[in-house]
PDB file of C-alpha atoms in Angstrom:
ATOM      1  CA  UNK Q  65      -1.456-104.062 -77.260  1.00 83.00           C
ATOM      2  CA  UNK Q  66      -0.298-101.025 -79.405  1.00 90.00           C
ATOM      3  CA  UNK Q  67      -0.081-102.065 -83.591  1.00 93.00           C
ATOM      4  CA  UNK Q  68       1.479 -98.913 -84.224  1.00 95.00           C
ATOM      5  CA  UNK Q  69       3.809 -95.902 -83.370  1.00 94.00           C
ATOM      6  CA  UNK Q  70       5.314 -93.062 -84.014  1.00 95.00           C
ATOM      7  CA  UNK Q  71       8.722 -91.273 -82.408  1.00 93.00           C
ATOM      8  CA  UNK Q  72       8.432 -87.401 -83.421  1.00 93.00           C
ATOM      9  CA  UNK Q  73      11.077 -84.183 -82.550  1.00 91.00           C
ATOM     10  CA  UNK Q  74       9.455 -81.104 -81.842  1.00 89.00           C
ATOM     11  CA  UNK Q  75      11.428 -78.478 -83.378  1.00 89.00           C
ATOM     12  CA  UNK Q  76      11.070 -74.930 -83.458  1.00 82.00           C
ATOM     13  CA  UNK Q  77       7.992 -73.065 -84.579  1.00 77.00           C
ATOM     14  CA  UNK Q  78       6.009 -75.702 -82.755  1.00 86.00           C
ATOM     15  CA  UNK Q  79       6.473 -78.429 -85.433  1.00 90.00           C
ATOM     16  CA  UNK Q  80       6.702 -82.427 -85.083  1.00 90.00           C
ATOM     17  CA  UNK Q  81       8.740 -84.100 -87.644  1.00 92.00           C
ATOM     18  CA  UNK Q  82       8.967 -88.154 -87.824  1.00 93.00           C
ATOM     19  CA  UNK Q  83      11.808 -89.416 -86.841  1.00 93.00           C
ATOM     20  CA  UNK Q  84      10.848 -93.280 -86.380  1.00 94.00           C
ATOM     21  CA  UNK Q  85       7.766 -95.073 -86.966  1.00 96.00           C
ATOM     22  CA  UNK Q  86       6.514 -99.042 -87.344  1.00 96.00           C
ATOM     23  CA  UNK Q  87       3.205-100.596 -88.125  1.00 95.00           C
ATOM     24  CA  UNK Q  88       2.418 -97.355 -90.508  1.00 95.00           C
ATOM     25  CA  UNK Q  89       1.491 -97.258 -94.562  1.00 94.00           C
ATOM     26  CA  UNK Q  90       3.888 -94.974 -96.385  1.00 95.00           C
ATOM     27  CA  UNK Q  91       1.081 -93.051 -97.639  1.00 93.00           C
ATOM     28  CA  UNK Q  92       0.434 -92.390 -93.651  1.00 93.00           C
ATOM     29  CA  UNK Q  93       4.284 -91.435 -92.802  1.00 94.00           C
ATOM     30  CA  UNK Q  94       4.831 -89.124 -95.779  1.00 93.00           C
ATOM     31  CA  UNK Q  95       1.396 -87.310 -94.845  1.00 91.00           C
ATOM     32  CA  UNK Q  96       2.575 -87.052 -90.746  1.00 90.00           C
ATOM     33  CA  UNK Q  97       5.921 -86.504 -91.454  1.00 91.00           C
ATOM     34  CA  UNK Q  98       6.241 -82.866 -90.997  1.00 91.00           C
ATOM     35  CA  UNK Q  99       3.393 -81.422 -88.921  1.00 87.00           C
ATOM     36  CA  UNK Q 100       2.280 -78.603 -86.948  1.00 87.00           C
ATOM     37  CA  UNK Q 101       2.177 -79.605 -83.447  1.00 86.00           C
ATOM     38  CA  UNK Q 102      -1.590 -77.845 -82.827  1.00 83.00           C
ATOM     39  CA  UNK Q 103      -2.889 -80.271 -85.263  1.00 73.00           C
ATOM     40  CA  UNK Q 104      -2.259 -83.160 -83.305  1.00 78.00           C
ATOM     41  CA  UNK Q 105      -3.250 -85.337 -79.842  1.00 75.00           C
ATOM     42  CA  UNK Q 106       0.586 -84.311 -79.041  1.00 86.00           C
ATOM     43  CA  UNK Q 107      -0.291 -80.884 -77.948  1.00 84.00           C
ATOM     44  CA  UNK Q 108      -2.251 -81.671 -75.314  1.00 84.00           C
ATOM     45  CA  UNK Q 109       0.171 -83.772 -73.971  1.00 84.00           C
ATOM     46  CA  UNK Q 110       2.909 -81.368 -74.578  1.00 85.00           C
ATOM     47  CA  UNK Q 111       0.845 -78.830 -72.642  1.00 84.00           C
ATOM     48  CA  UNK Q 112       0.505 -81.221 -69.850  1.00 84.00           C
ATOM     49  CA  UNK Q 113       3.831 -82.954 -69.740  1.00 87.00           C
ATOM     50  CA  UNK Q 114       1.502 -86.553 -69.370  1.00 88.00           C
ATOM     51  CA  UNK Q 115       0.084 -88.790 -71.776  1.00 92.00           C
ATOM     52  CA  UNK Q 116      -2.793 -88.388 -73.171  1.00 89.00           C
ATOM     53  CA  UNK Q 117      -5.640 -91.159 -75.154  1.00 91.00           C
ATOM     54  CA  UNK Q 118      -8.180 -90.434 -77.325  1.00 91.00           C
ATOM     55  CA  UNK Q 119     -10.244 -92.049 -80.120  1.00 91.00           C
ATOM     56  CA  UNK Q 120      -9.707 -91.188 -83.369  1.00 92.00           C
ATOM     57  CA  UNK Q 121     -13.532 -90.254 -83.676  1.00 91.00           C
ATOM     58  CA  UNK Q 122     -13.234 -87.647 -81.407  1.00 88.00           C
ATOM     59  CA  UNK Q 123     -10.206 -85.948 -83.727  1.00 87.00           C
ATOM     60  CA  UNK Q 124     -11.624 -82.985 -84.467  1.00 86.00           C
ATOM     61  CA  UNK Q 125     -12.360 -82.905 -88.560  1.00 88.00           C
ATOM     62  CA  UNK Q 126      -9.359 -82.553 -91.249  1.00 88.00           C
ATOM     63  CA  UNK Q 127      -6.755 -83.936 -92.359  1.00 87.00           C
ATOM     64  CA  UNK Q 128      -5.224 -86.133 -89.668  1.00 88.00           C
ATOM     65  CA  UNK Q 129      -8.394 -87.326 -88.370  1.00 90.00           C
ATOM     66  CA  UNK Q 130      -8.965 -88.484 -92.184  1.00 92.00           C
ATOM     67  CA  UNK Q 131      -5.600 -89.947 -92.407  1.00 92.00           C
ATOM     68  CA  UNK Q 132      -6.032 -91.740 -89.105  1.00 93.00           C
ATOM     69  CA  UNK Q 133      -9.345 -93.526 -90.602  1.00 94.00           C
ATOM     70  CA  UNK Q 134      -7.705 -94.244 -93.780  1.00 94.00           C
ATOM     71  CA  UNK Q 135      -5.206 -96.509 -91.849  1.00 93.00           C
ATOM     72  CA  UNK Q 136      -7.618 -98.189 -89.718  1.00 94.00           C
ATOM     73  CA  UNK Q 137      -6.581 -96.370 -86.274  1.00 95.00           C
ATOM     74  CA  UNK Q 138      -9.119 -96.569 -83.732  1.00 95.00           C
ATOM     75  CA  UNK Q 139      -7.579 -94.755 -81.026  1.00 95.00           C
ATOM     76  CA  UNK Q 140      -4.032 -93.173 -80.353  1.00 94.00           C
ATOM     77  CA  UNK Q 141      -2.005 -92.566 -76.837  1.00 93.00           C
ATOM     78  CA  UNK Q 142       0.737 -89.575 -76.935  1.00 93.00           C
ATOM     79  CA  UNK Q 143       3.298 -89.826 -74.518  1.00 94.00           C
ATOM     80  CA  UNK Q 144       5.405 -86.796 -73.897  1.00 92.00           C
ATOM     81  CA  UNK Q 145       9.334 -87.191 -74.186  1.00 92.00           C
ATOM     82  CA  UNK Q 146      10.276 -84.608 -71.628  1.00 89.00           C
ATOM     83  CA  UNK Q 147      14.314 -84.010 -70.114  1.00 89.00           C
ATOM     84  CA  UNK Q 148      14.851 -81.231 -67.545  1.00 87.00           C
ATOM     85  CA  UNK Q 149      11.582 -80.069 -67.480  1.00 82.00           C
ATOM     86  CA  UNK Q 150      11.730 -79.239 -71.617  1.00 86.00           C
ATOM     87  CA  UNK Q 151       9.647 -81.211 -73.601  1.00 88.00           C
ATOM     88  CA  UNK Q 152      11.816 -82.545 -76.456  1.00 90.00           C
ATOM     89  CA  UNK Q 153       9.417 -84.904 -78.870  1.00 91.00           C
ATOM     90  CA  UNK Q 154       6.709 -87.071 -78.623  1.00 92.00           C
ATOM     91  CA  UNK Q 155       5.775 -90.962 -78.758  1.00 93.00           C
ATOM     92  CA  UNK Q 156       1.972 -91.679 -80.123  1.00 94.00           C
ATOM     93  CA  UNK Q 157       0.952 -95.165 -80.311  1.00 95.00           C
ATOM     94  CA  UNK Q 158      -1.936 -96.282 -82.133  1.00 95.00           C
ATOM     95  CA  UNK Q 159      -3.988 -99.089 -82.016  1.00 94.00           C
ATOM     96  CA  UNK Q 160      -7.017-100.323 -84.626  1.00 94.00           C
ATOM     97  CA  UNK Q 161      -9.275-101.888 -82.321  1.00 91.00           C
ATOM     98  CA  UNK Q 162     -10.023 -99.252 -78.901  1.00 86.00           C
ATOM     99  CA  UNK Q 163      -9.157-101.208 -75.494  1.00 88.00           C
ATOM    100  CA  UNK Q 164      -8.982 -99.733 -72.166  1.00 89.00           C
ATOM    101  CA  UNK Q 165      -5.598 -98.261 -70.626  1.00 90.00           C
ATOM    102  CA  UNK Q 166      -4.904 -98.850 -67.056  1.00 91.00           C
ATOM    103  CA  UNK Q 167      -3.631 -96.204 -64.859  1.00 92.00           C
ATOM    104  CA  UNK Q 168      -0.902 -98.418 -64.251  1.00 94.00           C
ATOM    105  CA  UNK Q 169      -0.158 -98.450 -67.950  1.00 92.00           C
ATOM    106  CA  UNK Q 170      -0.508 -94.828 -68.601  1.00 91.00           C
ATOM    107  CA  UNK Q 171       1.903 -94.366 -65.404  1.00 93.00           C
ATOM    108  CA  UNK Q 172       4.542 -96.741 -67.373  1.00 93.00           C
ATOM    109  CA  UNK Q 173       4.049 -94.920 -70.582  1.00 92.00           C
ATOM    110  CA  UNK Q 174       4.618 -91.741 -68.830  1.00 90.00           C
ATOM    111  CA  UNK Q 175       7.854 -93.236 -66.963  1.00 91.00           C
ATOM    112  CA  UNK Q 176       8.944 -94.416 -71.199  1.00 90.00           C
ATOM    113  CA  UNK Q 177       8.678 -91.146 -72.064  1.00 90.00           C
ATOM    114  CA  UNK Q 178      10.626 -89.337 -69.308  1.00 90.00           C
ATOM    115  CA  UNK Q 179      13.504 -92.210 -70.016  1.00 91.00           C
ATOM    116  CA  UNK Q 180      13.244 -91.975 -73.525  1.00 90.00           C
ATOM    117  CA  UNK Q 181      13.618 -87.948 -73.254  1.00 90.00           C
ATOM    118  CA  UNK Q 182      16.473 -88.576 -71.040  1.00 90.00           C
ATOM    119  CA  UNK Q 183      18.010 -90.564 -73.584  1.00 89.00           C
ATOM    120  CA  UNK Q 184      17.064 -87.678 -76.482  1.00 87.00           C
ATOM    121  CA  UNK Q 185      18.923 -85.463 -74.873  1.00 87.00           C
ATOM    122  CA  UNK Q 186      21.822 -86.859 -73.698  1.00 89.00           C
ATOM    123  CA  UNK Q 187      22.468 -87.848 -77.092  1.00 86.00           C
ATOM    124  CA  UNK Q 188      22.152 -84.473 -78.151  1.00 84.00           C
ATOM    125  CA  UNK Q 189      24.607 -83.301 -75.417  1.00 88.00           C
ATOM    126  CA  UNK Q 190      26.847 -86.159 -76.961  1.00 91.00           C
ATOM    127  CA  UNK Q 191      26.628 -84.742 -80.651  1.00 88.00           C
ATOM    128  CA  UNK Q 192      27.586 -81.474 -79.353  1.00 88.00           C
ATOM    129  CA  UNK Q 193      30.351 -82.538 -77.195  1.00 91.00           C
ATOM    130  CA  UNK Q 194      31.393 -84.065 -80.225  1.00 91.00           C
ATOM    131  CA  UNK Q 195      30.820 -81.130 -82.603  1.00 88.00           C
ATOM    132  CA  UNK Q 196      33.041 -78.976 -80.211  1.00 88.00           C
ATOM    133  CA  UNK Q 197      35.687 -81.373 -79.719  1.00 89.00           C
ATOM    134  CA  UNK Q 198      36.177 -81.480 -83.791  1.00 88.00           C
ATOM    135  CA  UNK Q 199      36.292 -77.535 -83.875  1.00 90.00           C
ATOM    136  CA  UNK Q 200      38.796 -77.555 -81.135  1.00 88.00           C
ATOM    137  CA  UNK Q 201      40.949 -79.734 -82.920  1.00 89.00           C
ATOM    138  CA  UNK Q 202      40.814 -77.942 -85.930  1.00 87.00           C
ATOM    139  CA  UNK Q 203      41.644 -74.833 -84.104  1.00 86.00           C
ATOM    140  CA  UNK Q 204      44.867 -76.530 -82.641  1.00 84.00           C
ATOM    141  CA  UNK Q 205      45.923 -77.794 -86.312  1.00 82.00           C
ATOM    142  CA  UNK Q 206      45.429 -74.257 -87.393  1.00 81.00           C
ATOM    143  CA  UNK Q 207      47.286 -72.966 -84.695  1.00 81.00           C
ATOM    144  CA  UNK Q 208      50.369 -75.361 -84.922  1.00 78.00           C
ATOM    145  CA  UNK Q 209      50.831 -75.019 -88.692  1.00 76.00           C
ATOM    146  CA  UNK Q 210      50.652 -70.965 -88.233  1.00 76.00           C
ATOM    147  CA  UNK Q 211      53.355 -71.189 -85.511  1.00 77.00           C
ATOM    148  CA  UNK Q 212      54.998 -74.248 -87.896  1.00 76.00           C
ATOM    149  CA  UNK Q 213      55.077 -71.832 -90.877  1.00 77.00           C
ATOM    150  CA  UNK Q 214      56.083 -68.763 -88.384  1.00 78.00           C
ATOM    151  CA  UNK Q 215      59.137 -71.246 -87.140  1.00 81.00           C
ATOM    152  CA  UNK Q 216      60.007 -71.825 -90.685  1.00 81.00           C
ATOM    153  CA  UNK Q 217      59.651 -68.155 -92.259  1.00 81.00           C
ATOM    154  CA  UNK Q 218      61.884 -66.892 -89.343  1.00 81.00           C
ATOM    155  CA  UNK Q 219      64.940 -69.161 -90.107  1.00 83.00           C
ATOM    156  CA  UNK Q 220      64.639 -68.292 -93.366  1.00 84.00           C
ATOM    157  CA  UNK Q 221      64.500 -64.807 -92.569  1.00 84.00           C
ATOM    158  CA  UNK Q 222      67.740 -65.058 -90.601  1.00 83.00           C
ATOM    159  CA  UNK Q 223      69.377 -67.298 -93.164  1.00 85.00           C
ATOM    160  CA  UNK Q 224      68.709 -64.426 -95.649  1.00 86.00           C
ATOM    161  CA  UNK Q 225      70.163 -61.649 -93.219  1.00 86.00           C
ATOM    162  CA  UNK Q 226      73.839 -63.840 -92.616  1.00 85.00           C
ATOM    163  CA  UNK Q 227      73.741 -64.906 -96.181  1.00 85.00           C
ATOM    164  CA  UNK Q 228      75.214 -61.430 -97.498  1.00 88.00           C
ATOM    165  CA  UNK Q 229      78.174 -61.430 -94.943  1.00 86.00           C
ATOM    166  CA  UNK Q 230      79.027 -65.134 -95.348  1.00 84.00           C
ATOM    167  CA  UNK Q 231      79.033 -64.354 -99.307  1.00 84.00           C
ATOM    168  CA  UNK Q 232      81.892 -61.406 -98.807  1.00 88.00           C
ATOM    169  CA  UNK Q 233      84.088 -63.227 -96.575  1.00 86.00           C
ATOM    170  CA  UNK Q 234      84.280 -66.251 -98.972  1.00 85.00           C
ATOM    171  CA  UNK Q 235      82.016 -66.561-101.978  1.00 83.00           C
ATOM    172  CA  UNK Q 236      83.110 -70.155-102.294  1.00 81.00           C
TER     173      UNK Q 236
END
């Protein structure tokens, strides 16, 4: 029953950036994509680690509240997307006309997010696995054509030493 939504990181310094969206005016995304997480409904439910729903009425004044009017959003959920305890990003839905959200619902949404963090950050492990395997095997190439070029400067070293002697028992 949800028209709209957001998928944001939280990064450091306590900032959401946009990382997915659908259902929003471009005006809207450029405006949220970068954002201070105390200016948003995210924060509570960052602090709480559960989702949390409130009209857009009750936003307190500024920016956000305005831009939330502007598009016609009535009332917005945020849903936490927590792994290991860490809270890694959140998922606000919005909808234009205010309804009533079970417990049942909110339970599911919760459940989403936990999943959906789970899935965040093994990802993330995933990049990094694959960030270290590619510095590994650069480390290996580096290491083979050192001991490649050590093979190589070593015969020619010793072809230089027996060179001399060869030459004065028979130049030809």
């Amino acid at each position: 029953g949800m028209e709209a939504g957001a998928a944001f990181r939280l990064e450091a310094h306590d900032t959401l950036a946009l990382m997915a969206h659908r259902g929003l005016s471009p005006a809207f995304v450029r405006q949220v994509a970068l954002m201070p997480l105390a200016d948003s409904l995210s924060a509570r439910a960052v602090d709480d680690r559960a989702p949390h729903v409130r009209a857009v009425d009750a936003y307190p004044d500024g920016a956000l509240k305005a831009a939330l009017q502007a598009e016609g959003l009535r009332m917005v959920v945020s849903v936490p997307l927590v792994a290991k305890d860490a809270v890694l990003g959140t998922l606000n839905l919005a909808t234009r006309a205010p309804r009533d959200i079970a417990p049942e619902e909110m339970a599911l949404l919760a459940t989403i997010g936990q999943q959906t963090g789970v899935a965040v950050e093994n990802a993330r492990l995933y990049e990094q696995a694959e960030v270290a395997a590619a510095e590994a095997e650069r480390i290996r190439l580096a290491r083979d054509l050192h001991d490649a070029v050590s093979q190589t400067l070593f015969s020619a070293s010793l072809i230089a030493d027996v060179l001399p002697r060869l030459w004065a028992r028979d130049p030809e």
